mmCIF file of C-alpha atoms and ligand atoms in Angstrom:
data_model
loop_
_atom_site.group_PDB
_atom_site.id
_atom_site.type_symbol
_atom_site.label_atom_id
_atom_site.label_comp_id
_atom_site.label_asym_id
_atom_site.label_seq_id
_atom_site.Cartn_x
_atom_site.Cartn_y
_atom_site.Cartn_z
ATOM 1 C CA UNK A 1230 -40.887 153.752 133.269
ATOM 2 C CA UNK A 1231 -39.465 152.982 129.864
ATOM 3 C CA UNK A 1232 -39.793 149.528 128.295
ATOM 4 C CA UNK A 1233 -36.118 148.606 128.742
ATOM 5 C CA UNK A 1234 -36.102 149.381 132.462
ATOM 6 C CA UNK A 1235 -39.365 147.522 132.959
ATOM 7 C CA UNK A 1236 -37.908 144.490 131.192
ATOM 8 C CA UNK A 1237 -34.757 144.632 133.357
ATOM 9 C CA UNK A 1238 -36.780 144.708 136.585
ATOM 10 C CA UNK A 1239 -38.973 141.853 135.414
ATOM 11 C CA UNK A 1240 -35.984 139.786 134.273
ATOM 12 C CA UNK A 1241 -34.236 140.353 137.609
ATOM 13 C CA UNK A 1242 -37.354 139.035 139.349
ATOM 14 C CA UNK A 1243 -37.635 136.015 137.114
ATOM 15 C CA UNK A 1244 -40.906 137.202 135.632
ATOM 16 C CA UNK A 1245 -41.173 136.272 131.980
ATOM 17 C CA UNK A 1246 -44.471 137.841 131.139
ATOM 18 C CA UNK A 1247 -46.947 139.969 133.019
ATOM 19 C CA UNK A 1248 -50.531 141.038 132.796
ATOM 20 C CA UNK A 1249 -52.131 143.959 134.589
ATOM 21 C CA UNK A 1250 -54.710 143.303 137.206
ATOM 22 C CA UNK A 1251 -58.054 144.892 136.424
ATOM 23 C CA UNK A 1252 -57.673 148.290 138.087
ATOM 24 C CA UNK A 1253 -54.070 149.092 138.861
ATOM 25 C CA UNK A 1254 -53.631 151.721 141.563
ATOM 26 C CA UNK A 1255 -50.123 153.148 141.363
ATOM 27 C CA UNK A 1256 -49.325 155.581 144.172
ATOM 28 C CA UNK A 1257 -46.636 158.182 143.341
ATOM 29 C CA UNK A 1258 -44.597 157.311 146.446
ATOM 30 C CA UNK A 1259 -44.453 153.575 145.751
ATOM 31 C CA UNK A 1260 -41.115 151.860 145.107
ATOM 32 C CA UNK A 1261 -40.911 150.291 141.674
ATOM 33 C CA UNK A 1262 -40.605 146.799 143.223
ATOM 34 C CA UNK A 1263 -43.848 147.399 145.134
ATOM 35 C CA UNK A 1264 -45.523 148.542 141.931
ATOM 36 C CA UNK A 1265 -44.427 145.414 140.149
ATOM 37 C CA UNK A 1266 -45.327 143.010 142.935
ATOM 38 C CA UNK A 1267 -48.753 144.578 143.440
ATOM 39 C CA UNK A 1268 -49.684 145.039 139.816
ATOM 40 C CA UNK A 1269 -48.224 142.198 137.853
ATOM 41 C CA UNK A 1270 -48.994 138.528 137.896
ATOM 42 C CA UNK A 1271 -46.208 136.184 136.761
ATOM 43 C CA UNK A 1272 -47.184 133.739 134.057
ATOM 44 C CA UNK A 1273 -45.334 130.505 134.790
ATOM 45 C CA UNK A 1274 -43.429 128.590 132.115
ATOM 46 C CA UNK A 1275 -45.451 125.667 130.790
ATOM 47 C CA UNK A 1276 -44.978 122.653 133.044
ATOM 48 C CA UNK A 1277 -48.279 120.878 132.768
ATOM 49 C CA UNK A 1278 -47.722 119.337 129.351
ATOM 50 C CA UNK A 1279 -46.678 115.990 130.866
ATOM 51 C CA UNK A 1280 -50.053 114.382 130.191
ATOM 52 C CA UNK A 1281 -50.846 115.932 126.848
ATOM 53 C CA UNK A 1282 -51.340 113.732 123.820
ATOM 54 C CA UNK A 1283 -49.792 114.676 120.481
ATOM 55 C CA UNK A 1284 -52.669 116.776 119.188
ATOM 56 C CA UNK A 1285 -53.231 118.641 122.460
ATOM 57 C CA UNK A 1286 -49.531 119.292 122.707
ATOM 58 C CA UNK A 1287 -49.581 120.841 119.253
ATOM 59 C CA UNK A 1288 -52.517 123.029 120.271
ATOM 60 C CA UNK A 1289 -50.722 124.061 123.482
ATOM 61 C CA UNK A 1290 -47.609 125.057 121.532
ATOM 62 C CA UNK A 1291 -49.679 127.136 119.117
ATOM 63 C CA UNK A 1292 -51.432 128.873 121.996
ATOM 64 C CA UNK A 1293 -48.302 129.415 124.102
ATOM 65 C CA UNK A 1294 -47.650 132.937 125.337
ATOM 66 C CA UNK A 1295 -45.205 132.079 128.116
ATOM 67 C CA UNK A 1296 -42.367 134.216 126.796
ATOM 68 C CA UNK A 1297 -42.209 137.380 124.757
ATOM 69 C CA UNK A 1298 -41.427 135.577 121.486
ATOM 70 C CA UNK A 1299 -45.145 135.099 120.901
ATOM 71 C CA UNK A 1300 -45.342 138.860 120.273
ATOM 72 C CA UNK A 1301 -43.007 138.781 117.271
ATOM 73 C CA UNK A 1302 -43.590 135.318 115.785
ATOM 74 C CA UNK A 1303 -45.836 134.770 112.801
ATOM 75 C CA UNK A 1304 -46.607 131.308 114.110
ATOM 76 C CA UNK A 1305 -45.190 128.672 116.423
ATOM 77 C CA UNK A 1306 -43.230 125.903 114.698
ATOM 78 C CA UNK A 1307 -44.147 122.611 116.370
ATOM 79 C CA UNK A 1308 -42.023 120.252 114.289
ATOM 80 C CA UNK A 1309 -42.423 118.010 111.283
ATOM 81 C CA UNK A 1310 -42.217 114.373 110.285
ATOM 82 C CA UNK A 1311 -43.210 111.012 111.692
ATOM 83 C CA UNK A 1312 -44.333 111.238 115.350
ATOM 84 C CA UNK A 1313 -43.152 107.634 115.760
ATOM 85 C CA UNK A 1314 -39.796 108.106 114.127
ATOM 86 C CA UNK A 1315 -36.682 106.289 115.308
ATOM 87 C CA UNK A 1316 -34.579 109.373 114.632
ATOM 88 C CA UNK A 1317 -35.322 112.765 116.161
ATOM 89 C CA UNK A 1318 -33.306 115.742 114.952
ATOM 90 C CA UNK A 1319 -33.269 118.763 117.251
ATOM 91 C CA UNK A 1320 -32.124 122.157 115.999
ATOM 92 C CA UNK A 1321 -32.037 125.540 117.634
ATOM 93 C CA UNK A 1322 -35.045 127.699 116.689
ATOM 94 C CA UNK A 1323 -37.085 128.711 113.684
ATOM 95 C CA UNK A 1324 -35.556 131.336 111.407
ATOM 96 C CA UNK A 1325 -37.425 133.747 109.109
ATOM 97 C CA UNK A 1326 -38.350 131.065 106.530
ATOM 98 C CA UNK A 1327 -39.535 128.634 109.205
ATOM 99 C CA UNK A 1328 -41.534 131.356 110.947
ATOM 100 C CA UNK A 1329 -43.282 132.119 107.659
ATOM 101 C CA UNK A 1330 -43.928 128.508 106.625
ATOM 102 C CA UNK A 1331 -44.536 126.955 110.055
ATOM 103 C CA UNK A 1332 -42.063 124.146 109.477
ATOM 104 C CA UNK A 1333 -38.532 123.634 110.796
ATOM 105 C CA UNK A 1334 -35.480 123.668 108.546
ATOM 106 C CA UNK A 1335 -37.050 124.891 105.307
ATOM 107 C CA UNK A 1336 -34.502 127.653 104.541
ATOM 108 C CA UNK A 1337 -30.959 127.255 103.161
ATOM 109 C CA UNK A 1338 -29.800 125.304 106.261
ATOM 110 C CA UNK A 1339 -32.804 123.035 105.771
ATOM 111 C CA UNK A 1340 -31.822 122.338 102.174
ATOM 112 C CA UNK A 1341 -28.409 121.197 103.376
ATOM 113 C CA UNK A 1342 -30.000 119.118 106.133
ATOM 114 C CA UNK A 1343 -32.208 117.423 103.506
ATOM 115 C CA UNK A 1344 -29.112 116.657 101.436
ATOM 116 C CA UNK A 1345 -27.298 115.245 104.483
ATOM 117 C CA UNK A 1346 -30.283 113.036 105.268
ATOM 118 C CA UNK A 1347 -30.539 111.929 101.638
ATOM 119 C CA UNK A 1348 -26.845 110.964 101.733
ATOM 120 C CA UNK A 1349 -27.579 108.481 104.502
ATOM 121 C CA UNK A 1350 -30.715 107.169 102.816
ATOM 122 C CA UNK A 1351 -33.312 109.055 104.854
ATOM 123 C CA UNK A 1352 -36.099 111.454 103.934
ATOM 124 C CA UNK A 1353 -37.664 114.072 106.187
ATOM 125 C CA UNK A 1354 -40.915 112.135 106.277
ATOM 126 C CA UNK A 1355 -39.153 109.187 107.947
ATOM 127 C CA UNK A 1356 -37.785 111.125 110.885
ATOM 128 C CA UNK A 1357 -39.016 113.883 113.190
ATOM 129 C CA UNK A 1358 -37.466 117.346 113.176
ATOM 130 C CA UNK A 1359 -37.979 119.783 116.055
ATOM 131 C CA UNK A 1360 -36.234 122.713 117.664
ATOM 132 C CA UNK A 1361 -35.288 123.760 121.183
ATOM 133 C CA UNK A 1362 -37.468 126.858 120.686
ATOM 134 C CA UNK A 1363 -40.833 126.740 118.941
ATOM 135 C CA UNK A 1364 -40.834 130.457 118.139
ATOM 136 C CA UNK A 1365 -38.427 132.577 116.167
ATOM 137 C CA UNK A 1366 -36.097 134.864 118.113
ATOM 138 C CA UNK A 1367 -36.254 138.202 116.288
ATOM 139 C CA UNK A 1368 -33.287 138.941 114.052
ATOM 140 C CA UNK A 1369 -32.144 135.349 114.471
ATOM 141 C CA UNK A 1370 -30.459 136.207 117.735
ATOM 142 C CA UNK A 1371 -29.468 133.404 120.144
ATOM 143 C CA UNK A 1372 -32.333 132.144 122.322
ATOM 144 C CA UNK A 1373 -32.435 133.631 125.816
ATOM 145 C CA UNK A 1374 -32.252 131.298 128.812
ATOM 146 C CA UNK A 1375 -35.802 132.094 129.949
ATOM 147 C CA UNK A 1376 -37.115 131.336 126.438
ATOM 148 C CA UNK A 1377 -35.461 127.910 126.466
ATOM 149 C CA UNK A 1378 -36.868 127.286 129.932
ATOM 150 C CA UNK A 1379 -40.342 128.230 128.727
ATOM 151 C CA UNK A 1380 -40.118 125.803 125.796
ATOM 152 C CA UNK A 1381 -38.406 122.898 127.586
ATOM 153 C CA UNK A 1382 -41.571 121.124 128.688
ATOM 154 C CA UNK A 1383 -42.892 121.060 125.129
ATOM 155 C CA UNK A 1384 -39.772 119.417 123.694
ATOM 156 C CA UNK A 1385 -39.626 117.068 126.685
ATOM 157 C CA UNK A 1386 -43.178 115.910 125.995
ATOM 158 C CA UNK A 1387 -42.396 115.494 122.288
ATOM 159 C CA UNK A 1388 -39.481 113.237 123.183
ATOM 160 C CA UNK A 1389 -41.628 111.209 125.593
ATOM 161 C CA UNK A 1390 -44.308 110.686 122.943
ATOM 162 C CA UNK A 1391 -41.974 110.001 120.004
ATOM 163 C CA UNK A 1392 -39.714 107.687 122.013
ATOM 164 C CA UNK A 1393 -36.886 108.028 119.505
ATOM 165 C CA UNK A 1394 -34.104 105.473 119.327
ATOM 166 C CA UNK A 1395 -31.633 108.247 118.622
ATOM 167 C CA UNK A 1396 -31.479 112.029 118.993
ATOM 168 C CA UNK A 1397 -29.270 113.947 116.576
ATOM 169 C CA UNK A 1398 -28.587 117.318 118.138
ATOM 170 C CA UNK A 1399 -27.473 119.875 115.580
ATOM 171 C CA UNK A 1400 -25.503 122.917 116.668
ATOM 172 C CA UNK A 1401 -24.234 124.508 119.836
ATOM 173 C CA UNK A 1402 -27.506 125.789 121.270
ATOM 174 C CA UNK A 1403 -29.251 122.460 120.830
ATOM 175 C CA UNK A 1404 -26.366 120.379 122.177
ATOM 176 C CA UNK A 1405 -25.560 122.553 125.156
ATOM 177 C CA UNK A 1406 -29.207 122.911 126.087
ATOM 178 C CA UNK A 1407 -29.945 119.171 125.875
ATOM 179 C CA UNK A 1408 -26.712 118.123 127.620
ATOM 180 C CA UNK A 1409 -26.818 121.016 130.087
ATOM 181 C CA UNK A 1410 -23.222 122.037 129.526
ATOM 182 C CA UNK A 1411 -21.171 124.734 127.829
ATOM 183 C CA UNK A 1412 -18.751 122.443 126.041
ATOM 184 C CA UNK A 1413 -18.119 123.396 122.377
ATOM 185 C CA UNK A 1414 -19.665 121.227 119.642
ATOM 186 C CA UNK A 1415 -16.190 120.228 118.463
ATOM 187 C CA UNK A 1416 -15.686 118.388 121.777
ATOM 188 C CA UNK A 1417 -19.213 116.985 122.068
ATOM 189 C CA UNK A 1418 -19.343 115.427 118.606
ATOM 190 C CA UNK A 1419 -17.863 112.028 117.760
ATOM 191 C CA UNK A 1420 -19.345 110.162 120.726
ATOM 192 C CA UNK A 1421 -22.664 108.790 121.922
ATOM 193 C CA UNK A 1422 -24.150 110.694 124.871
ATOM 194 C CA UNK A 1423 -27.297 109.672 126.759
ATOM 195 C CA UNK A 1424 -30.335 111.875 127.221
ATOM 196 C CA UNK A 1425 -32.968 111.929 129.981
ATOM 197 C CA UNK A 1426 -34.356 109.231 132.219
ATOM 198 C CA UNK A 1427 -34.750 106.885 129.239
ATOM 199 C CA UNK A 1428 -31.075 107.368 128.458
ATOM 200 C CA UNK A 1429 -31.826 107.912 124.767
ATOM 201 C CA UNK A 1430 -28.598 107.802 122.719
ATOM 202 C CA UNK A 1431 -27.733 111.326 121.587
ATOM 203 C CA UNK A 1432 -25.169 112.358 119.005
ATOM 204 C CA UNK A 1433 -24.031 115.945 118.486
ATOM 205 C CA UNK A 1434 -23.031 117.391 115.131
ATOM 206 C CA UNK A 1435 -22.482 120.787 113.529
ATOM 207 C CA UNK A 1436 -25.453 122.920 112.594
ATOM 208 C CA UNK A 1437 -26.055 122.959 108.819
ATOM 209 C CA UNK A 1438 -26.010 126.779 108.869
ATOM 210 C CA UNK A 1439 -22.463 126.560 110.295
ATOM 211 C CA UNK A 1440 -21.523 124.043 107.586
ATOM 212 C CA UNK A 1441 -22.729 126.498 104.944
ATOM 213 C CA UNK A 1442 -20.286 129.039 106.388
ATOM 214 C CA UNK A 1443 -17.502 126.494 107.005
ATOM 215 C CA UNK A 1444 -17.774 123.827 104.304
ATOM 216 C CA UNK A 1445 -14.393 122.388 105.317
ATOM 217 C CA UNK A 1446 -16.140 120.930 108.389
ATOM 218 C CA UNK A 1447 -18.508 118.833 106.287
ATOM 219 C CA UNK A 1448 -16.182 115.799 106.546
ATOM 220 C CA UNK A 1449 -16.573 115.727 110.320
ATOM 221 C CA UNK A 1450 -20.296 116.076 109.953
ATOM 222 C CA UNK A 1451 -20.275 113.105 107.568
ATOM 223 C CA UNK A 1452 -18.442 111.071 110.231
ATOM 224 C CA UNK A 1453 -21.108 112.047 112.763
ATOM 225 C CA UNK A 1454 -23.847 110.893 110.399
ATOM 226 C CA UNK A 1455 -22.088 107.567 109.986
ATOM 227 C CA UNK A 1456 -21.917 107.230 113.766
ATOM 228 C CA UNK A 1457 -25.618 108.105 113.930
ATOM 229 C CA UNK A 1458 -26.487 105.406 111.399
ATOM 230 C CA UNK A 1459 -24.438 102.742 113.169
ATOM 231 C CA UNK A 1460 -25.967 103.684 116.525
ATOM 232 C CA UNK A 1461 -29.458 103.653 115.050
ATOM 233 C CA UNK A 1462 -28.896 100.229 113.537
ATOM 234 C CA UNK A 1463 -27.610 98.960 116.888
ATOM 235 C CA UNK A 1464 -30.715 100.314 118.632
ATOM 236 C CA UNK A 1465 -33.263 98.999 116.130
ATOM 237 C CA UNK A 1466 -31.811 95.521 115.298
HETATM 238 N N1 URA X 2841 -32.113 126.517 112.202
HETATM 239 C C1 URA X 2841 -32.592 125.758 113.205
HETATM 240 O O1 URA X 2841 -31.886 125.451 114.160
HETATM 241 N N2 URA X 2841 -33.858 125.347 113.106
HETATM 242 C C2 URA X 2841 -34.643 125.637 112.108
HETATM 243 O O2 URA X 2841 -35.787 125.212 112.082
HETATM 244 C C3 URA X 2841 -34.108 126.434 111.053
HETATM 245 C C4 URA X 2841 -32.838 126.863 111.125
#
């Protein structure tokens, strides 16, 4: 069977990754579904990170092979900044620069993000920056649903450990994944949402990569940053 067909069968069965058992016996008359069910072992998405401390979580992310992105990444990108920050910024996924350097938002979009932070009196070291995905999707394609599912427990544990006072979600993928919706960013921005059991305030804004392509939207992004600052002050006073 060719690689594409194999992938389609595995996707249809909800299997994200498979490993062969020691001595696969494939009979010529077997149906393909029988072959798969008798010779592959599903590797579940990480769920057991709920008790991991910061360091062990970092190690678990580096070692993760739950989805196929581990095959093409140079390294996993855990996140950067202060693990006790009040502000947590969540982007989409590492790009080529981030994959190479092991740090989120270091490419052109990262330069703009730095400038946006500087404009509101913040430096990267004072906040924490993470992504929905820890590994780069090849060719900078959108993350697949199963990849986001595989990574969700890692981000969830990061949020539990950081206990941010505010989450700034940048871009469509981040916002729709965190808020579990398919509403466009233009309708999600400009208001304070709540995230998770702790009801952490969450503000949505445009992704800096989008702002580089559509600089006329920077004004709205500036308004979102002002809302973020006011909300943060309200939460930390
Ligand atoms: N875009 C993102 O969403 N995250 C990064 O880390 C880099 C670019």
